[in-house]
PDB file of C-alpha atoms in Angstrom:
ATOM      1  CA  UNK A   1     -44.202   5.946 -42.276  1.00 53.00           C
ATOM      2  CA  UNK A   2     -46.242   3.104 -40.264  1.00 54.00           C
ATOM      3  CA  UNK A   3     -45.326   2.528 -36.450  1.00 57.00           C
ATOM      4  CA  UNK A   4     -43.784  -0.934 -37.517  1.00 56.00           C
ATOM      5  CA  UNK A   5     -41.058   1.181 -39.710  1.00 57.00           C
ATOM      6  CA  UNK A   6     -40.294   3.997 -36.885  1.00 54.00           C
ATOM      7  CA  UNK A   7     -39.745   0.739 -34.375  1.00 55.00           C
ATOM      8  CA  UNK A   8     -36.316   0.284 -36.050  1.00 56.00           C
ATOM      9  CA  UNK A   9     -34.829   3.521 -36.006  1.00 56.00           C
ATOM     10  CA  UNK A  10     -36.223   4.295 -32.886  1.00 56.00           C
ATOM     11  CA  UNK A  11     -34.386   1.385 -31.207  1.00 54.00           C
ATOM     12  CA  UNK A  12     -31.499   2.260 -32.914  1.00 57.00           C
ATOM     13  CA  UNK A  13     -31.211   5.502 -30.996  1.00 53.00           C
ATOM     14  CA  UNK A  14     -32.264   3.990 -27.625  1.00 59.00           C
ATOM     15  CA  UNK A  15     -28.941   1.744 -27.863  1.00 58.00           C
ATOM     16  CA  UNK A  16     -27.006   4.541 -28.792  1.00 58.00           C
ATOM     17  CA  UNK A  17     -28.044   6.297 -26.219  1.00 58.00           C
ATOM     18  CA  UNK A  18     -27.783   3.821 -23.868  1.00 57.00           C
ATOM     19  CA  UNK A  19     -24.233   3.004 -24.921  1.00 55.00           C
ATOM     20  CA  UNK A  20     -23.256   6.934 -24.552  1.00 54.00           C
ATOM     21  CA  UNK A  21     -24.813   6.654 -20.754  1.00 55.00           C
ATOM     22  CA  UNK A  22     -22.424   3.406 -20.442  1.00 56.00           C
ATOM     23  CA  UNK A  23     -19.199   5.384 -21.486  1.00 45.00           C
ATOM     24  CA  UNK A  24     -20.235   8.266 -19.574  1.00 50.00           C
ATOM     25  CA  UNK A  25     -20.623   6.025 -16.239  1.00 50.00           C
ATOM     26  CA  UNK A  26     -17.012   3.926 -17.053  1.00 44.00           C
ATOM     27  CA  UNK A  27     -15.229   7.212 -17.302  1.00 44.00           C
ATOM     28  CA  UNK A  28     -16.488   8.338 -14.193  1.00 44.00           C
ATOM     29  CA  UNK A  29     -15.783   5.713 -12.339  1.00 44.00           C
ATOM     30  CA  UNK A  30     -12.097   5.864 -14.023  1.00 43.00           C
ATOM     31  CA  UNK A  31     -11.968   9.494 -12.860  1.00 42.00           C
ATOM     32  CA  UNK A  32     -12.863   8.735  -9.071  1.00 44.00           C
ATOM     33  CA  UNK A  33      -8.970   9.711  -8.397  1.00 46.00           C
ATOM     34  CA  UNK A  34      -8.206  12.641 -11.214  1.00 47.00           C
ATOM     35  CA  UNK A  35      -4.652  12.361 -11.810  1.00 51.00           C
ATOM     36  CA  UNK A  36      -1.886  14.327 -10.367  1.00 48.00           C
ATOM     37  CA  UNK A  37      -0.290  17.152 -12.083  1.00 48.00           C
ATOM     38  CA  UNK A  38      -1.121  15.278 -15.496  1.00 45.00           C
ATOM     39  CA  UNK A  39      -0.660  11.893 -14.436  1.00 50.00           C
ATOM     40  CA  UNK A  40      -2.075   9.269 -12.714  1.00 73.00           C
ATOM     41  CA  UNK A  41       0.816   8.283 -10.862  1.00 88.00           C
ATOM     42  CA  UNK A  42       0.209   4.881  -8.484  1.00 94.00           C
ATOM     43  CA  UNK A  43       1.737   4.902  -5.066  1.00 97.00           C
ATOM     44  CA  UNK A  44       2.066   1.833  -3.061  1.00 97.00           C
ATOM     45  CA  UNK A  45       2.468   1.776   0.507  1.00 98.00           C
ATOM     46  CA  UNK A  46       3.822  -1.228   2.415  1.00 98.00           C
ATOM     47  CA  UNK A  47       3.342  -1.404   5.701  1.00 97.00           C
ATOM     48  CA  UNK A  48       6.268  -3.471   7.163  1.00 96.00           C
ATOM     49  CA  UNK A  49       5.370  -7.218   8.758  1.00 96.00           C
ATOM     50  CA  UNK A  50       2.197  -8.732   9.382  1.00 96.00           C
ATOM     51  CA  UNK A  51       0.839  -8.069  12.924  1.00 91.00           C
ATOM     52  CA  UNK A  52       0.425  -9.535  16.142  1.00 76.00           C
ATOM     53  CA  UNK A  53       0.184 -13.274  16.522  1.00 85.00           C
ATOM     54  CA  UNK A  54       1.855 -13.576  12.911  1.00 92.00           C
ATOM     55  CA  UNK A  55       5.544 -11.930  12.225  1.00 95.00           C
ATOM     56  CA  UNK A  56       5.199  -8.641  14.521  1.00 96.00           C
ATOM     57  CA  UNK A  57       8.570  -7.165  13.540  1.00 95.00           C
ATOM     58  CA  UNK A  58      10.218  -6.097  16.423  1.00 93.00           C
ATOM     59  CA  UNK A  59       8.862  -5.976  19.957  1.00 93.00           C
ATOM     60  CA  UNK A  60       9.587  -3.631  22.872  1.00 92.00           C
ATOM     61  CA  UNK A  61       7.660  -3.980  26.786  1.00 92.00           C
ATOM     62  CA  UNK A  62       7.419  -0.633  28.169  1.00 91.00           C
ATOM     63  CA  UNK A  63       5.403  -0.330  31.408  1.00 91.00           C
ATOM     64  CA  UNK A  64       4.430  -3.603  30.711  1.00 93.00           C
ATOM     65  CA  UNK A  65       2.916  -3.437  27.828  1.00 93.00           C
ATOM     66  CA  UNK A  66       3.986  -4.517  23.730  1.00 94.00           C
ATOM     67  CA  UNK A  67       5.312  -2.033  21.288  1.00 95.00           C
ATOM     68  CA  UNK A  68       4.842  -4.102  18.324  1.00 95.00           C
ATOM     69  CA  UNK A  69       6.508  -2.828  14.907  1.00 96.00           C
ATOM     70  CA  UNK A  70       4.287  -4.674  12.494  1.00 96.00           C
ATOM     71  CA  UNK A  71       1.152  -2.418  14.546  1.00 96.00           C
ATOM     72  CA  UNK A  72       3.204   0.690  14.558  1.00 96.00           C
ATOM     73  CA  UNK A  73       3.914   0.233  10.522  1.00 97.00           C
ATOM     74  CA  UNK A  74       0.625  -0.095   9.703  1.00 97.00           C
ATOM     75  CA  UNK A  75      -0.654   2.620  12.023  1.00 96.00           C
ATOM     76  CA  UNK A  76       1.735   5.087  10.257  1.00 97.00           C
ATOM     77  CA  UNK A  77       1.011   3.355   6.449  1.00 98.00           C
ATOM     78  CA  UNK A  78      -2.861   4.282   6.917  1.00 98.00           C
ATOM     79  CA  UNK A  79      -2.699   7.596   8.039  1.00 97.00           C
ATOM     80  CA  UNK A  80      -0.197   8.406   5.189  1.00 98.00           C
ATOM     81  CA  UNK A  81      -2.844   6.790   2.864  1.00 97.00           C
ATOM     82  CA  UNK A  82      -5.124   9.622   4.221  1.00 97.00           C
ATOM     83  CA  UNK A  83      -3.144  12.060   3.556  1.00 96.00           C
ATOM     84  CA  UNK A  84      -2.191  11.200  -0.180  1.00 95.00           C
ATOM     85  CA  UNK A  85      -6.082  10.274  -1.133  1.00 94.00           C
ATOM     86  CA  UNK A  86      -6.975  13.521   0.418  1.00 94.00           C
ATOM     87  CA  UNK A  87      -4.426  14.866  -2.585  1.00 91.00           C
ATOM     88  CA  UNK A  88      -6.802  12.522  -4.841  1.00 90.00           C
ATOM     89  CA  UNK A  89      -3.485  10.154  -5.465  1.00 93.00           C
ATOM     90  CA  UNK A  90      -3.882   6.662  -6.390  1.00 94.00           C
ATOM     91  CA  UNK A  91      -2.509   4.932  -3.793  1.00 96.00           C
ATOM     92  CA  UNK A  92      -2.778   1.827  -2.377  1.00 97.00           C
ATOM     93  CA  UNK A  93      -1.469  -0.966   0.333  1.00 98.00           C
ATOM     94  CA  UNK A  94       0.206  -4.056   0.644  1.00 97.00           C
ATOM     95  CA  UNK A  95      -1.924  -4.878   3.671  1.00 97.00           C
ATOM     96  CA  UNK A  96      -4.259  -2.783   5.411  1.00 96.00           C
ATOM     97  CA  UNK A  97      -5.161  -4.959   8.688  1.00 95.00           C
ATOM     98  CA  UNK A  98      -3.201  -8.000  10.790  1.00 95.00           C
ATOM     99  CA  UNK A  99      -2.405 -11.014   7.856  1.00 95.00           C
ATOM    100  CA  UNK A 100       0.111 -13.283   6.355  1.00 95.00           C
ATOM    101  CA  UNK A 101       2.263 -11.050   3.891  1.00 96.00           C
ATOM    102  CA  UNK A 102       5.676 -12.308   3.245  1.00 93.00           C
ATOM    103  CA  UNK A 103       8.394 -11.310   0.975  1.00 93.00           C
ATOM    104  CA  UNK A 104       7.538 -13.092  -2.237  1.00 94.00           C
ATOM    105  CA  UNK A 105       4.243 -12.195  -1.708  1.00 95.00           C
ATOM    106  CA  UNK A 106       4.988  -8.168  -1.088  1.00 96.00           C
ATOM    107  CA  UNK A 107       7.038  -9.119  -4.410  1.00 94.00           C
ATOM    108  CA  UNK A 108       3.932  -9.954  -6.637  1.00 96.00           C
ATOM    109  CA  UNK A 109       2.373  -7.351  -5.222  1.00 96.00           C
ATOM    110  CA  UNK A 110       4.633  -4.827  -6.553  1.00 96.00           C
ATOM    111  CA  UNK A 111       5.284  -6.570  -9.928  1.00 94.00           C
ATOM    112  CA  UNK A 112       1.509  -6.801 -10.563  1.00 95.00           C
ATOM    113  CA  UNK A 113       0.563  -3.342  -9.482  1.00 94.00           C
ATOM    114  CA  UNK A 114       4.042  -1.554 -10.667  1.00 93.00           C
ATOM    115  CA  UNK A 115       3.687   1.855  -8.760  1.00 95.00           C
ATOM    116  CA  UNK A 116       4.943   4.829  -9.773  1.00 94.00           C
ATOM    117  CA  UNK A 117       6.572   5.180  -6.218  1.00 96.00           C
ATOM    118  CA  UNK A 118       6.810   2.573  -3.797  1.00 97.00           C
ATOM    119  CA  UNK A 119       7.607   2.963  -0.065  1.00 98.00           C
ATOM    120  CA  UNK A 120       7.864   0.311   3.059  1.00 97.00           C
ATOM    121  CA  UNK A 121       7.036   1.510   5.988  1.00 98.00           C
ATOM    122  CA  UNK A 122       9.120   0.214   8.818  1.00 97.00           C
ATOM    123  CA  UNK A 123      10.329   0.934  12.712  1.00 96.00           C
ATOM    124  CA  UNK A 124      13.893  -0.114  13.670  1.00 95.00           C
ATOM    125  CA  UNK A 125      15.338  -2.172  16.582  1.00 92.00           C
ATOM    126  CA  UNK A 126      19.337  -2.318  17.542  1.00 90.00           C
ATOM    127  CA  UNK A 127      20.632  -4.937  17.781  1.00 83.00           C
ATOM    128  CA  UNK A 128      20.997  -6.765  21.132  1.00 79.00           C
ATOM    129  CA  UNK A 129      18.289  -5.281  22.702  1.00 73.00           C
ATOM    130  CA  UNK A 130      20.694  -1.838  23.414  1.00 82.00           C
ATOM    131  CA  UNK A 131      18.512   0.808  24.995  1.00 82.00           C
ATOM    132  CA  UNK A 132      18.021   4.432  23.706  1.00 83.00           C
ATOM    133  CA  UNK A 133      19.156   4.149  20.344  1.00 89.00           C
ATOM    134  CA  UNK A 134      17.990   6.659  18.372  1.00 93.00           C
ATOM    135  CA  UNK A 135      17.705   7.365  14.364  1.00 96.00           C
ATOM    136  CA  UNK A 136      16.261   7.773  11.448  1.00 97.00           C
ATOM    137  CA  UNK A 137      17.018   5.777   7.907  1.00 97.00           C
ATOM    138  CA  UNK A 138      15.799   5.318   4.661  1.00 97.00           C
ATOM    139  CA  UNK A 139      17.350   3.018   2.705  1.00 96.00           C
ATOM    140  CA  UNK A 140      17.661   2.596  -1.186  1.00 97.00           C
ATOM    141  CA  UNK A 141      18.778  -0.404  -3.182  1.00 95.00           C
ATOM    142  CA  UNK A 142      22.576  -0.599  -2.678  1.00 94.00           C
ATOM    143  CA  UNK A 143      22.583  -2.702  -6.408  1.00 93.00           C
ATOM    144  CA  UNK A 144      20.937  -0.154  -8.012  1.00 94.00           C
ATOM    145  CA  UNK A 145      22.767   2.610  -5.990  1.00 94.00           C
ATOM    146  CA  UNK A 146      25.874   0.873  -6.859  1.00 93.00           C
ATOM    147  CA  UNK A 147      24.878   0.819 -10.994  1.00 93.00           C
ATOM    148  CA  UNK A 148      24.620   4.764 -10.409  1.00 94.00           C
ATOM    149  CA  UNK A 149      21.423   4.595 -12.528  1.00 94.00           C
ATOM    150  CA  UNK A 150      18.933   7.166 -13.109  1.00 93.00           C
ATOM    151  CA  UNK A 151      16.499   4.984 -11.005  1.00 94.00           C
ATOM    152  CA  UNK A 152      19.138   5.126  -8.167  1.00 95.00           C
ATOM    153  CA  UNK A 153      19.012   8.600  -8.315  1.00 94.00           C
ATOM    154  CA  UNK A 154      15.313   8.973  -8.097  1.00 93.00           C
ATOM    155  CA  UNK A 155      15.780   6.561  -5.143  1.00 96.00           C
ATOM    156  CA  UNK A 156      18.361   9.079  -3.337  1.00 96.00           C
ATOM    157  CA  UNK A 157      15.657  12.273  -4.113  1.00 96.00           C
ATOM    158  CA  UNK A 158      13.181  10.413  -2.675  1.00 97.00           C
ATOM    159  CA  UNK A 159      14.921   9.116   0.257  1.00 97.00           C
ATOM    160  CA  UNK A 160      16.340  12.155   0.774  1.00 97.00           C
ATOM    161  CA  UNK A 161      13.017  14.086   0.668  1.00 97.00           C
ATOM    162  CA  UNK A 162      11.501  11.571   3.007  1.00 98.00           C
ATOM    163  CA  UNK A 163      14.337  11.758   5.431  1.00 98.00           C
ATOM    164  CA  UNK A 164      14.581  16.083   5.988  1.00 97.00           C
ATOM    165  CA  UNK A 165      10.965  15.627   6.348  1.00 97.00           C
ATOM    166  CA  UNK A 166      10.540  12.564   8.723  1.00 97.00           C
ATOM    167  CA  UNK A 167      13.680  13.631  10.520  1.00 97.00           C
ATOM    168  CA  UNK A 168      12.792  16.641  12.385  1.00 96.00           C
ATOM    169  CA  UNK A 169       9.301  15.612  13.705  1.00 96.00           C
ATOM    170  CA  UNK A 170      10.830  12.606  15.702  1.00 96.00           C
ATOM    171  CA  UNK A 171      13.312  14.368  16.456  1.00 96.00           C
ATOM    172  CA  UNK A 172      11.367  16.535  18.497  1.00 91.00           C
ATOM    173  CA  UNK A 173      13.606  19.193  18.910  1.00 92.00           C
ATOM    174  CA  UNK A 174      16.681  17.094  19.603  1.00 94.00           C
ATOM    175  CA  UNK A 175      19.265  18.758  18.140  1.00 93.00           C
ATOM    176  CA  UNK A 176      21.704  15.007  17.901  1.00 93.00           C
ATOM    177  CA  UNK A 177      18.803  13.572  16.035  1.00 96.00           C
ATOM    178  CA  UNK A 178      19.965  12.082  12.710  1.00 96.00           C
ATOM    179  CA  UNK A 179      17.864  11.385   9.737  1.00 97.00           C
ATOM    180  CA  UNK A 180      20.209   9.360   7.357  1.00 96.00           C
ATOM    181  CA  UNK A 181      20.018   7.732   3.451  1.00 97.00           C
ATOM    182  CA  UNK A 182      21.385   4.692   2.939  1.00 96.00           C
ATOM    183  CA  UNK A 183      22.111   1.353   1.167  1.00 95.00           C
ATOM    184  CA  UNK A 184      20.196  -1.712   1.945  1.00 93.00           C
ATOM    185  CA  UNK A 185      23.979  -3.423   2.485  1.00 89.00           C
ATOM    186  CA  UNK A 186      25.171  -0.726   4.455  1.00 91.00           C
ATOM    187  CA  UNK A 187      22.331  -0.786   7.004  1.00 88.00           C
ATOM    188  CA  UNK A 188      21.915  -4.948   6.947  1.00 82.00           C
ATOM    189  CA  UNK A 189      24.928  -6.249   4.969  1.00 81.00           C
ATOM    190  CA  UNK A 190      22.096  -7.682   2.672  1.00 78.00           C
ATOM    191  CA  UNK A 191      19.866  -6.821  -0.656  1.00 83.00           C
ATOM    192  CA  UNK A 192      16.046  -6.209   0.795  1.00 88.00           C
ATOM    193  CA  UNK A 193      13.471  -8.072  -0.996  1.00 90.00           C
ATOM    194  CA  UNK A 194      11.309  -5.458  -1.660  1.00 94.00           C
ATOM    195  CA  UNK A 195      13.724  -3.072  -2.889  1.00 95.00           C
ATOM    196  CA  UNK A 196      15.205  -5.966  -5.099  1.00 92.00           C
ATOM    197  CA  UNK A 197      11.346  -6.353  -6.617  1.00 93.00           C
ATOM    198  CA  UNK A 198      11.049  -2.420  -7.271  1.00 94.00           C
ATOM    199  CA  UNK A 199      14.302  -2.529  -9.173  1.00 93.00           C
ATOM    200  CA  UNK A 200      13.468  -5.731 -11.787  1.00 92.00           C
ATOM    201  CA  UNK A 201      10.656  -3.295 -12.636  1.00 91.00           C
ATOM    202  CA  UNK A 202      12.335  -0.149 -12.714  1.00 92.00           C
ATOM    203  CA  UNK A 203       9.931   1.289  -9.965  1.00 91.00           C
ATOM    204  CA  UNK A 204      11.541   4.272  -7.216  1.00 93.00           C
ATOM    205  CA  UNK A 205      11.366   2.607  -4.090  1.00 96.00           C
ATOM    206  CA  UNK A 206      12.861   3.117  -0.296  1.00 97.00           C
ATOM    207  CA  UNK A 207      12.564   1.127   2.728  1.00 97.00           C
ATOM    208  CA  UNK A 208      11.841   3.350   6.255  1.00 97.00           C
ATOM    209  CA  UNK A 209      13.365   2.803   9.449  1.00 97.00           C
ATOM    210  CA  UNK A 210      10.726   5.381  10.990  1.00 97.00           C
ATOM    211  CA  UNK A 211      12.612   5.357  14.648  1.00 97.00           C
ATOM    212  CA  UNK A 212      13.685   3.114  16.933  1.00 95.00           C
ATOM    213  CA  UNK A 213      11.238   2.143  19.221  1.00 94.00           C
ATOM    214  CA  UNK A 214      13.556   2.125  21.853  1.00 92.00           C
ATOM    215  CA  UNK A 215      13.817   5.503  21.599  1.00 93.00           C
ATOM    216  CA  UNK A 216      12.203   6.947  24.757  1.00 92.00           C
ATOM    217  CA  UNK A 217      11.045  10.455  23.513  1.00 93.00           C
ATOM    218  CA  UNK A 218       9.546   8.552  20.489  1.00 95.00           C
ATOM    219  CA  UNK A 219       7.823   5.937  22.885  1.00 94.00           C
ATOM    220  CA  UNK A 220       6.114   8.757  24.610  1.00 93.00           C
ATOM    221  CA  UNK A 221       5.374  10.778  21.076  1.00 94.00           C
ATOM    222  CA  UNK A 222       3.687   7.481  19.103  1.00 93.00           C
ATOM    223  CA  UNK A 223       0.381   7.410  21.631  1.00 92.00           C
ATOM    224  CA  UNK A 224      -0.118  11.445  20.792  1.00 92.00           C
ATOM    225  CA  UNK A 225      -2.277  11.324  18.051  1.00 91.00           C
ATOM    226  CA  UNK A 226      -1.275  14.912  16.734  1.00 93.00           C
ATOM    227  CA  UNK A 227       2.115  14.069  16.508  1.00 93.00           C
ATOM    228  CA  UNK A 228       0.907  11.043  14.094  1.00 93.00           C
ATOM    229  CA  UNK A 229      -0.676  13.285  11.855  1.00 96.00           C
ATOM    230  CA  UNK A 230       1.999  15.307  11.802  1.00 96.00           C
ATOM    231  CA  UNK A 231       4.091  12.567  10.927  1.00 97.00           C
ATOM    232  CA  UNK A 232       2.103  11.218   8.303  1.00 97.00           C
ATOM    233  CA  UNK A 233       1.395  14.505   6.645  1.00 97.00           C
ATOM    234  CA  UNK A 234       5.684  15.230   6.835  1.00 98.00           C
ATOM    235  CA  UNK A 235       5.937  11.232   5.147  1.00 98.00           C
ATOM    236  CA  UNK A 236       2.782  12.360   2.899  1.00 97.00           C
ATOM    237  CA  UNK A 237       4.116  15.391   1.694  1.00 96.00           C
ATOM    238  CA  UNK A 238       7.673  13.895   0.696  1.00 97.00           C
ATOM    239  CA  UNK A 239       5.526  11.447  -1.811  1.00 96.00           C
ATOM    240  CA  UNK A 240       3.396  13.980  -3.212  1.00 94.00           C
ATOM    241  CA  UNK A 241       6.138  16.404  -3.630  1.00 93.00           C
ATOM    242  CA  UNK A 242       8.080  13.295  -6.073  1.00 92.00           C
ATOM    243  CA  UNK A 243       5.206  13.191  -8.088  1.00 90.00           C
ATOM    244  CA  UNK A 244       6.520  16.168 -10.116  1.00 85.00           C
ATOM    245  CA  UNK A 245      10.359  13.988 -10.655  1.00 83.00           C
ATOM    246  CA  UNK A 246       7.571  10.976 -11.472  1.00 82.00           C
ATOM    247  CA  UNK A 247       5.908  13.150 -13.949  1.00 76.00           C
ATOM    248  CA  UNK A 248       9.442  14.331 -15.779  1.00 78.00           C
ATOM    249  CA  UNK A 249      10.410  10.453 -16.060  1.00 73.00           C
ATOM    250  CA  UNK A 250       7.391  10.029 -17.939  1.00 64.00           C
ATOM    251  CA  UNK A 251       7.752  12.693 -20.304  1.00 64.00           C
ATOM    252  CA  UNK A 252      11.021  11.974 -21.039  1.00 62.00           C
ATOM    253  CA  UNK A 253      10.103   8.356 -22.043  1.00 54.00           C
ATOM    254  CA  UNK A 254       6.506   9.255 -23.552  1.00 50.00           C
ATOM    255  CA  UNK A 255       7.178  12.617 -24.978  1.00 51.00           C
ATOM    256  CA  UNK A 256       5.247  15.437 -24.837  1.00 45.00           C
ATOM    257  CA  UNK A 257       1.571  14.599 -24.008  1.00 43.00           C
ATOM    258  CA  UNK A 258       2.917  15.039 -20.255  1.00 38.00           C
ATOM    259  CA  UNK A 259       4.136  17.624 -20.851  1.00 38.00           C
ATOM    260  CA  UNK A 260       2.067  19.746 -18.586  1.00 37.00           C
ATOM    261  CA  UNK A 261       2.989  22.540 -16.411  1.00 36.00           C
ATOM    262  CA  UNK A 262       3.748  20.568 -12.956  1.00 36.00           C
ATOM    263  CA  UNK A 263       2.578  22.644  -9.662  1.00 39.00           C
ATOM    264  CA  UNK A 264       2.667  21.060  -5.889  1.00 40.00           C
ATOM    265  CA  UNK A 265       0.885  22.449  -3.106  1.00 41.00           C
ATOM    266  CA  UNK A 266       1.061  21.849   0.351  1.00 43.00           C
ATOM    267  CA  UNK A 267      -0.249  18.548   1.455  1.00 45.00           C
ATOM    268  CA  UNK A 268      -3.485  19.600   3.263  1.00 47.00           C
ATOM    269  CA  UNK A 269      -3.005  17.515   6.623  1.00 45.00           C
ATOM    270  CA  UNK A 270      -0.404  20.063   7.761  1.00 41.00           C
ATOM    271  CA  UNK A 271      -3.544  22.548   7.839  1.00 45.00           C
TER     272      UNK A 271
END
C-alpha cells in the first residue's frame, strides 16, 4: 500500500479518536457534581430581597448600627450553598451578591431552572416595630396545602424537617422557642410569589422566616461565625436529607432506573 492510500485510513482514526477524547471531556465536565443517591437532584436557593441601597427587607438599628434582612438572607443562603456542594449537590442561587431581583424575576428563575427542591431564605420582622419577638416559620403554599396534594405533602416534610432542625440552634437553649410550619395565608393573609411559581411547576418549595431580628439572643448569635455554620449545616442537612423523598418521586413517575438503594449521611459541616 503507497503512503497516499494509508493517508485515508489513517485520518479516519485520528477523528475517531479525537471525537472519543471530545465525549470523554463533555462527560466530565457533566460529572463535575456526581449525582446524589442516583440522581442529580437541582436545589435552588433564594436568598430573600436584594441588598442594601435596593429592597433590604427589613431593617433593625442596634447600637447604632443596620441589621439588614436582605444581607442576613444572603449571608445564611451562601453558607448553606457550602454546605450542600460540599455533599457534591447541584445547587444553585437566585442571587449571590447585592442586585435587583424581584418577584417575577425570582419567578423565571424557578420556571427556567425547575429545581428539584426550592427554598427562600428569609428573616422576619413583627409588625409595628414590637420588640423581642421571637420565632421560627416555614411556610408552604396554603393553595397547594389546601388541594391536600402529594406536592403539599412533600412541602409539609420538608418544612417540617427544616423547622426541628433550624429551630433548636436559634433557639439557643430557650426552652419557649417555637419553630412552626405554616401556610403562606396564615402567616401573611396572602399567596407568596415564589411559592405560587414552585407550585405551576410542581416543584417542593418553602419560604423561611429564619428569626426575627428583633430577637435579642439572635442579634448577639448572627456576628458568631460558629453559630452560622452551625446554622447552615442544621438548614443544609434538612435539604440533603429530602433528597431521598426527591429520589422516591422520581421513581415513582420514571420507574425503576432510580431505583437505587437511597443512603444519607451526615452533612459534613457538622464535623
Amino acid at each position: 500500500m503507497t503512503d497516499r492510500n494509508m493517508i485515508a485510513p489513517a485520518a479516519g482514526v485520528g477523528l475517531l479518536a479525537l471525537a472519543a477524547w471530545g465525549y470523554m471531556q463533555y462527560r466530565k465536565n457533566q460529572d463535575e457534581d456526581p449525582p446524589v443517591n442516583g440522581l442529580r437532584v437541582k436545589v435552588l436557593l433564594d436568598p430573600g430581597h436584594e441588598g442594601a441601597g435596593l429592597d433590604p427587607g427589613a431593617v433593625k438599628v442596634v447600637n447604632g448600627k443596620q441589621i439588614i434582612e436582605a444581607d442576613c438572607n444572603l449571608t445564611l443562603a451562601l453558607a448553606v450553598r457550602d454546605c450542600l456542594k460540599a455533599r457534591k449537590v447541584n445547587v444553585t442561587l437566585t442571587r449571590d451578591r447585592p442586585t435587583r431581583l424581584n418577584v417575577n424575576a425570582r419567578k423565571d428563575i424557578i420556571k427556567r431552572i425547575k429545581p428539584d427542591i426550592f427554598v427562600s431564605i428569609h428573616h422576619n420582622a413583627p409588625p409595628g416595630g414590637v420588640e423581642n419577638v421571637t420565632g421560627t416559620w416555614v411556610m408552604v403554599s396554603g393553595e397547594e396545602d389546601k388541594a391536600g396534594t402529594p406536592l403539599a405533602q412533600r412541602n409539609r416534610q420538608l418544612a417540617t424537617s427544616i423547622a426541628d432542625k433550624v429551630g433548636p440552634i436559634i433557639a439557643h437553649g430557650r426552652a419557649n422557642y417555637s419553630s412552626t410550619v405554616k401556610t403562606d395565608q396564615e402567616a401573611s393573609g396572602i399567596n407568596y410569589g415564589v411559592l405560587s411559581a414552585c407550585r405551576e411547576i410542581g416543584v417542593p418549595g418553602v419560604l423561611l422566616e429564619t428569626a426575627f431580628i428583633t430577637d435579642p439572643i439572635w442579634q448577639q448569635d448572627r456576628l458568631n461565625g460558629s453559630y452560622v455554620a452551625s446554622l447552615a449545616a442544621a438548614l443544609g442537612e434538612a435539604i440533603f436529607q429530602h433528597i431521598p423523598i426527591v429520589n422516591a418521586a422520581h421513581r415513582a413517575w420514571y420507574g425503576s432506573e432510580y431505583g437505587m438503594r437511597q443512603q444519607v449521611s451526615r452533612c459534613p459541616c457538622h464535623n
